[in-house]
Amino acid sequence: MRDRVPSPLTSTAAITVTVMTAAVLLSGCSNQGSTAATSAPPSSAASATTATAAPTSTPTADAARQVTSWYEQGGRAKITALTDSTRKTANSGNDPVMHSLGCLSVVRDATAAQAYPPIPDTQAQASWSKALTQLLQGGYICSDGLQKKDTARASQGMATIQDGLTDLTTTVSRINAVLQESR
């Protein structure tokens, strides 16, 4: 019976691929239909975090168990919801109503994930928090731009969502590393 239950490592690897696929899809959407430069310059906090990777630390066995518990008891579902809503947003095509609803579903899922307990690993939590902030902001900006028929603003929102997916990939990679350390 135990062999039928997927291991956290297998499912986090699948989620990593899903997050990366959603990011690629969104990169095509963020410039769709626009000839002007549409993304805002990155904030100094965002560029500083992107430019320097956090040093890796080796988690204790207890910390690895806590991260595994966080992931298996709801973290995986939060990550999956975020990747699903961003993928649906990216695949909504040129229909502004569907695209706006997609952006708002990113907001909904990021808000729900923010209400979930923090990841019990400092590095994973830092990238998780940043990802959620960017996804939330991007979803609002995207929806606002679409409602105002402002392509540049909608594209800026999509670019911010894409930045959030990059940090979500970092989060999933760290969770993978912690889970591998626990083996």
XYZ file of N, CA and C in Angstrom:
549
model
N 0.827 -1.183 0.000
C 0.000 0.000 0.000
C 0.874 1.251 0.000
N 1.946 1.231 0.710
C 2.818 2.385 0.821
C 3.404 2.797 -0.523
N 3.638 1.848 -1.427
C 4.214 2.151 -2.722
C 3.272 2.955 -3.616
N 1.982 2.933 -3.342
C 1.013 3.647 -4.173
C 0.964 5.141 -3.859
N 1.407 5.538 -2.716
C 1.378 6.939 -2.324
C 2.573 7.635 -2.963
N 2.343 8.705 -3.759
C 3.468 9.378 -4.398
C 4.342 10.047 -3.340
N 5.628 9.981 -3.548
C 6.534 10.615 -2.595
C 6.497 12.124 -2.788
N 6.776 12.900 -1.745
C 6.811 14.351 -1.886
C 7.818 14.780 -2.942
N 8.911 14.050 -3.084
C 9.922 14.429 -4.075
C 9.375 14.306 -5.484
N 8.621 13.276 -5.758
C 8.041 13.097 -7.085
C 7.058 14.210 -7.385
N 6.206 14.533 -6.436
C 5.208 15.567 -6.686
C 5.829 16.950 -6.739
N 6.871 17.239 -5.967
C 7.495 18.550 -6.066
C 8.229 18.696 -7.379
N 8.774 17.621 -7.915
C 9.427 17.688 -9.228
C 8.390 18.012 -10.297
N 7.233 17.399 -10.215
C 6.163 17.682 -11.176
C 5.685 19.123 -11.040
N 5.576 19.611 -9.821
C 5.152 20.995 -9.607
C 6.206 21.959 -10.133
N 7.482 21.648 -9.968
C 8.541 22.508 -10.502
C 8.379 22.655 -12.005
N 8.136 21.555 -12.693
C 7.938 21.602 -14.145
C 6.701 22.431 -14.477
N 5.636 22.274 -13.721
C 4.413 23.032 -13.956
C 4.635 24.522 -13.752
N 5.345 24.897 -12.697
C 5.629 26.306 -12.431
C 6.453 26.891 -13.572
N 7.456 26.151 -14.012
C 8.308 26.646 -15.090
C 7.518 26.771 -16.392
N 6.619 25.847 -16.665
C 5.783 25.912 -17.859
C 4.875 27.131 -17.805
N 4.280 27.383 -16.657
C 3.418 28.553 -16.512
C 4.215 29.832 -16.728
N 5.440 29.890 -16.237
C 6.277 31.071 -16.427
C 6.575 31.300 -17.904
N 6.851 30.237 -18.632
C 7.114 30.359 -20.068
C 5.869 30.849 -20.794
N 4.716 30.296 -20.455
C 3.467 30.735 -21.075
C 3.210 32.205 -20.796
N 3.439 32.626 -19.567
C 3.197 34.022 -19.211
C 4.169 34.957 -19.899
N 5.386 34.513 -20.152
C 6.343 35.399 -20.818
C 5.841 35.760 -22.204
N 5.136 34.858 -22.853
C 4.548 35.162 -24.151
C 3.375 36.101 -24.028
N 2.627 36.016 -22.942
C 1.457 36.873 -22.752
C 1.813 38.280 -22.338
N 2.901 38.443 -21.621
C 3.181 39.768 -21.063
C 3.465 40.802 -22.133
N 3.831 40.402 -23.334
C 4.080 41.356 -24.405
C 3.073 41.223 -25.533
N 2.046 40.417 -25.349
C 1.067 40.159 -26.384
C 0.273 41.412 -26.705
N 0.248 41.781 -27.984
C -0.562 42.905 -28.423
C 0.005 44.261 -28.092
N 1.226 44.367 -27.699
C 1.791 45.648 -27.315
C 3.060 45.900 -28.100
N 3.203 47.140 -28.547
C 4.437 47.500 -29.228
C 5.318 48.366 -28.358
N 4.764 48.892 -27.287
C 5.543 49.742 -26.381
C 6.167 48.883 -25.291
N 7.176 49.453 -24.646
C 7.764 48.761 -23.492
C 6.688 48.711 -22.428
N 6.417 47.503 -21.900
C 5.256 47.369 -21.033
C 5.566 46.997 -19.608
N 6.753 46.603 -19.310
C 6.989 46.198 -17.936
C 7.720 47.297 -17.190
N 7.305 47.448 -15.949
C 7.929 48.443 -15.093
C 9.311 47.961 -14.700
N 10.235 48.891 -14.425
C 11.543 48.442 -13.971
C 11.408 47.730 -12.645
N 12.236 46.711 -12.431
C 12.119 45.980 -11.170
C 12.457 46.886 -9.999
N 11.778 46.625 -8.881
C 12.081 47.408 -7.690
C 13.472 47.033 -7.199
N 14.063 47.880 -6.409
C 15.413 47.589 -5.916
C 15.423 46.350 -5.044
N 14.350 46.129 -4.296
C 14.290 44.932 -3.456
C 14.224 43.679 -4.314
N 13.414 43.738 -5.369
C 13.273 42.570 -6.234
C 14.569 42.274 -6.961
N 15.228 43.306 -7.494
C 16.453 43.051 -8.238
C 17.575 42.613 -7.321
N 17.600 43.103 -6.101
C 18.651 42.681 -5.168
C 18.483 41.216 -4.810
N 17.232 40.790 -4.614
C 16.985 39.394 -4.271
C 17.288 38.491 -5.447
N 16.935 38.947 -6.648
C 17.178 38.152 -7.835
C 18.662 38.029 -8.110
N 19.403 39.094 -7.880
C 20.812 39.105 -8.217
C 21.649 38.242 -7.284
N 21.242 38.137 -6.033
C 22.027 37.350 -5.090
C 21.195 36.215 -4.540
N 21.626 35.024 -4.781
C 20.927 33.865 -4.265
C 21.213 33.705 -2.784
N 20.210 33.300 -2.062
C 20.384 33.087 -0.628
C 21.312 31.896 -0.409
N 22.183 31.999 0.570
C 23.062 30.865 0.835
C 22.231 29.668 1.270
N 22.663 28.517 0.832
C 21.914 27.326 1.204
C 22.379 26.848 2.566
N 21.448 26.343 3.312
C 21.782 25.778 4.605
C 21.243 24.360 4.634
N 21.871 23.543 5.421
C 21.432 22.168 5.552
C 20.425 22.082 6.679
N 19.193 21.648 6.356
C 18.171 21.575 7.392
C 18.408 20.388 8.327
N 17.947 20.542 9.537
C 18.006 19.430 10.477
C 16.916 18.421 10.089
N 17.000 17.238 10.641
C 15.999 16.215 10.360
C 14.621 16.689 10.816
N 14.573 17.372 11.963
C 13.306 17.882 12.466
C 12.745 18.947 11.528
N 13.592 19.842 11.037
C 13.145 20.878 10.108
C 12.628 20.256 8.817
N 13.312 19.229 8.343
C 12.869 18.542 7.130
C 11.495 17.908 7.342
N 11.263 17.330 8.515
C 9.951 16.745 8.823
C 8.877 17.836 8.844
N 9.214 18.981 9.396
C 8.251 20.080 9.455
C 7.898 20.590 8.056
N 8.901 20.708 7.194
C 8.652 21.159 5.823
C 7.824 20.116 5.082
N 8.153 18.851 5.273
C 7.377 17.777 4.647
C 5.927 17.854 5.103
N 5.711 18.065 6.386
C 4.357 18.175 6.922
C 3.638 19.385 6.311
N 4.318 20.543 6.255
C 3.737 21.747 5.655
C 3.309 21.464 4.218
N 4.180 20.823 3.486
C 3.933 20.537 2.079
C 2.780 19.548 1.894
N 2.800 18.470 2.650
C 1.801 17.421 2.477
C 0.434 17.798 3.043
N 0.395 18.685 4.031
C -0.875 19.028 4.676
C -1.528 20.285 4.105
N -1.076 20.734 2.949
C -1.744 21.872 2.320
C -0.842 22.733 1.457
N 0.451 22.718 1.713
C 1.375 23.530 0.912
C 1.357 23.135 -0.559
N 1.353 21.835 -0.804
C 1.305 21.343 -2.191
C 0.051 21.881 -2.877
N -1.083 21.840 -2.205
C -2.340 22.313 -2.791
C -2.271 23.811 -3.099
N -1.646 24.580 -2.225
C -1.513 26.025 -2.465
C -0.637 26.286 -3.686
N 0.471 25.571 -3.783
C 1.373 25.739 -4.927
C 0.665 25.333 -6.218
N -0.036 24.226 -6.182
C -0.753 23.740 -7.359
C -1.834 24.734 -7.791
N -2.573 25.280 -6.833
C -3.620 26.258 -7.162
C -3.014 27.479 -7.848
N -1.878 27.948 -7.332
C -1.228 29.109 -7.937
C -0.755 28.818 -9.358
N -0.145 27.669 -9.565
C 0.339 27.354 -10.909
C -0.831 27.127 -11.870
N -1.901 26.515 -11.368
C -3.075 26.307 -12.227
C -3.706 27.636 -12.638
N -3.864 28.545 -11.690
C -4.510 29.822 -12.027
C -3.630 30.664 -12.954
N -2.317 30.617 -12.778
C -1.455 31.387 -13.692
C -1.460 30.750 -15.079
N -1.492 29.427 -15.145
C -1.545 28.749 -16.449
C -2.852 29.089 -17.163
N -3.969 29.070 -16.434
C -5.261 29.411 -17.040
C -5.259 30.864 -17.523
N -4.635 31.735 -16.771
C -4.544 33.135 -17.178
C -3.741 33.246 -18.465
N -2.628 32.553 -18.522
C -1.777 32.598 -19.707
C -2.479 32.008 -20.923
N -3.333 31.017 -20.705
C -4.015 30.345 -21.808
C -5.355 30.974 -22.165
N -5.698 32.115 -21.561
C -7.012 32.715 -21.792
C -7.107 33.438 -23.127
N -6.001 33.513 -23.845
C -6.021 34.112 -25.183
C -6.305 35.602 -25.152
N -7.026 36.053 -26.160
C -7.288 37.492 -26.297
C -8.636 37.909 -25.739
N -9.316 37.026 -25.052
C -10.615 37.357 -24.475
C -10.371 38.147 -23.181
N -10.631 39.464 -23.193
C -10.314 40.282 -22.016
C -11.097 39.889 -20.768
N -12.310 39.411 -20.922
C -13.108 38.997 -19.751
C -12.465 37.769 -19.116
N -12.142 36.772 -19.927
C -11.517 35.556 -19.394
C -10.132 35.866 -18.820
N -9.416 36.756 -19.478
C -8.087 37.121 -19.000
C -8.182 37.822 -17.647
N -9.151 38.737 -17.521
C -9.345 39.447 -16.259
C -9.756 38.483 -15.153
N -10.643 37.542 -15.486
C -11.038 36.540 -14.491
C -9.836 35.690 -14.084
N -8.963 35.388 -15.046
C -7.744 34.641 -14.736
C -6.846 35.410 -13.788
N -6.692 36.706 -14.046
C -5.860 37.538 -13.167
C -6.429 37.569 -11.753
N -7.754 37.668 -11.670
C -8.384 37.682 -10.350
C -8.294 36.320 -9.661
N -8.230 35.228 -10.435
C -8.043 33.922 -9.796
C -6.635 33.805 -9.222
N -5.661 34.467 -9.851
C -4.310 34.510 -9.282
C -4.355 35.258 -7.949
N -5.097 36.376 -7.910
C -5.255 37.148 -6.671
C -5.893 36.273 -5.594
N -6.963 35.573 -5.947
C -7.666 34.704 -4.991
C -6.731 33.638 -4.419
N -5.979 32.978 -5.304
C -5.115 31.890 -4.851
C -3.915 32.412 -4.058
N -3.385 33.570 -4.429
C -2.275 34.151 -3.666
C -2.749 34.599 -2.282
N -3.955 35.151 -2.211
C -4.519 35.564 -0.922
C -4.723 34.348 -0.016
N -5.248 33.268 -0.572
C -5.445 32.040 0.214
C -4.107 31.482 0.687
N -3.103 31.534 -0.170
C -1.782 31.023 0.210
C -1.145 31.887 1.299
N -1.393 33.207 1.268
C -0.856 34.074 2.314
C -1.484 33.762 3.666
N -2.721 33.292 3.663
C -3.402 32.964 4.916
C -2.954 31.615 5.488
N -2.304 30.804 4.678
C -1.817 29.495 5.111
C -0.579 29.696 5.997
N -0.319 28.809 6.939
C 0.859 28.975 7.803
C 2.163 29.089 6.994
N 3.142 29.796 7.541
C 4.420 29.956 6.835
C 5.178 28.633 6.710
N 6.043 28.581 5.717
C 6.889 27.402 5.529
C 7.918 27.386 6.661
N 8.089 26.276 7.340
C 9.031 26.218 8.461
C 10.484 26.062 8.007
N 10.879 26.834 7.020
C 12.253 26.893 6.527
C 12.469 28.331 6.081
N 13.449 29.005 6.648
C 13.658 30.427 6.405
C 13.847 30.755 4.929
N 14.666 29.975 4.235
C 14.928 30.244 2.824
C 13.686 30.040 1.969
N 12.999 28.943 2.182
C 11.791 28.678 1.405
C 10.728 29.735 1.696
N 10.587 30.120 2.965
C 9.585 31.108 3.338
C 9.881 32.467 2.716
N 11.146 32.847 2.634
C 11.499 34.144 2.043
C 11.077 34.203 0.573
N 11.378 33.159 -0.186
C 10.998 33.175 -1.603
C 9.487 32.992 -1.765
N 8.862 32.236 -0.889
C 7.412 32.041 -0.902
C 6.696 33.369 -0.669
N 7.135 34.085 0.347
C 6.522 35.369 0.671
C 6.660 36.355 -0.491
N 7.846 36.408 -1.074
C 8.081 37.301 -2.209
C 7.220 36.892 -3.398
N 7.142 35.589 -3.663
C 6.328 35.096 -4.778
C 4.862 35.483 -4.588
N 4.344 35.282 -3.391
C 2.933 35.593 -3.132
C 2.652 37.076 -3.293
N 3.566 37.909 -2.814
C 3.400 39.360 -2.957
C 3.355 39.741 -4.430
N 4.291 39.195 -5.211
C 4.329 39.528 -6.639
C 3.104 38.993 -7.375
N 2.686 37.790 -7.063
C 1.505 37.230 -7.719
C 0.257 38.049 -7.392
N 0.127 38.448 -6.142
C -1.006 39.266 -5.721
C -0.999 40.617 -6.437
N 0.139 41.308 -6.397
C 0.248 42.606 -7.069
C 0.029 42.475 -8.567
N 0.657 41.468 -9.165
C 0.521 41.269 -10.601
C -0.912 40.990 -11.015
N -1.602 40.187 -10.219
C -2.998 39.887 -10.526
C -3.872 41.129 -10.496
N -3.665 41.975 -9.483
C -4.438 43.215 -9.398
C -4.096 44.163 -10.547
N -2.824 44.326 -10.834
C -2.398 45.231 -11.912
C -2.931 44.745 -13.254
N -2.827 43.448 -13.494
C -3.311 42.847 -14.734
C -4.809 43.088 -14.901
N -5.580 42.788 -13.881
C -7.024 42.966 -13.947
C -7.392 44.433 -14.158
N -6.725 45.315 -13.448
C -6.969 46.751 -13.585
C -6.687 47.216 -15.018
N -5.555 46.780 -15.558
C -5.210 47.164 -16.926
C -6.230 46.668 -17.934
N -6.695 45.442 -17.749
C -7.686 44.890 -18.672
C -9.017 45.630 -18.567
N -9.425 45.952 -17.343
C -10.689 46.668 -17.162
C -10.634 48.058 -17.775
N -9.455 48.679 -17.720
C -9.282 50.034 -18.278
C -8.849 50.009 -19.739
N -8.756 48.803 -20.317
C -8.288 48.621 -21.691
C -6.908 49.253 -21.899
N -6.086 49.125 -20.881
C -4.714 49.641 -20.890
C -3.767 48.450 -21.065
N -3.399 48.191 -22.305
C -2.574 47.027 -22.618
C -1.238 47.059 -21.885
N -0.648 48.226 -21.791
C 0.655 48.334 -21.118
C 0.534 47.948 -19.644
N -0.514 48.393 -18.985
C -0.708 48.067 -17.565
C -1.013 46.577 -17.393
N -1.834 46.033 -18.265
C -2.134 44.596 -18.195
C -0.855 43.787 -18.400
N -0.029 44.204 -19.333
C 1.245 43.513 -19.581
C 2.189 43.648 -18.394
N 2.164 44.799 -17.751
C 2.979 44.996 -16.551
C 2.534 44.011 -15.469
N 1.226 43.836 -15.330
C 0.705 42.873 -14.362
C 1.140 41.453 -14.684
N 1.079 41.089 -15.956
C 1.512 39.748 -16.359
C 3.003 39.558 -16.103
N 3.794 40.593 -16.337
C 5.236 40.498 -16.069
C 5.494 40.328 -14.569
N 4.702 40.997 -13.741
C 4.842 40.860 -12.290
C 4.433 39.450 -11.853
N 3.396 38.913 -12.457
C 3.006 37.527 -12.174
C 4.145 36.585 -12.562
N 4.747 36.842 -13.702
C 5.866 35.999 -14.144
C 7.029 36.071 -13.144
N 7.312 37.261 -12.624
C 8.353 37.389 -11.585
C 7.981 36.554 -10.357
N 6.707 36.572 -10.001
C 6.244 35.762 -8.880
C 6.436 34.270 -9.126
N 6.210 33.849 -10.356
C 6.431 32.440 -10.701
C 7.904 32.062 -10.611
N 8.773 32.993 -10.941
C 10.212 32.734 -10.807
C 10.553 32.465 -9.345
N 10.003 33.285 -8.449
C 10.247 33.065 -7.020
C 9.534 31.816 -6.508
N 8.403 31.484 -7.095
C 7.717 30.251 -6.719
C 8.569 29.039 -7.118
N 9.241 29.125 -8.260
C 10.153 28.062 -8.670
C 11.293 27.922 -7.668
N 11.810 29.048 -7.186
C 12.858 29.034 -6.161
C 12.345 28.353 -4.891
N 11.110 28.660 -4.518
C 10.505 28.046 -3.336
C 10.417 26.532 -3.488
N 9.907 26.093 -4.615
C 9.745 24.653 -4.843
C 11.116 23.971 -4.885
N 12.106 24.616 -5.468
C 13.459 24.047 -5.499
C 14.013 23.889 -4.088
N 13.768 24.873 -3.234
C 14.237 24.781 -1.852
C 13.492 23.665 -1.112
N 12.196 23.567 -1.320
C 11.439 22.484 -0.688
C 11.993 21.138 -1.146
N 12.275 21.014 -2.439
C 12.890 19.779 -2.954
C 14.202 19.481 -2.235
N 15.030 20.509 -2.074
C 16.331 20.312 -1.418
C 16.151 19.848 0.028
N 15.200 20.454 0.734
C 14.953 20.066 2.125
C 14.450 18.624 2.183
N 13.542 18.286 1.293
C 13.006 16.923 1.284
C 14.093 15.898 0.932
N 14.984 16.247 0.045
C 16.083 15.337 -0.304
C 17.036 15.167 0.860
N 17.258 16.206 1.617
C 18.125 16.125 2.796
C 17.546 15.192 3.848
N 16.214 15.084 3.860
C 15.571 14.258 4.879
C 15.623 12.764 4.530
N 16.040 12.454 3.325
C 16.067 11.040 2.882
C 17.276 10.333 3.409
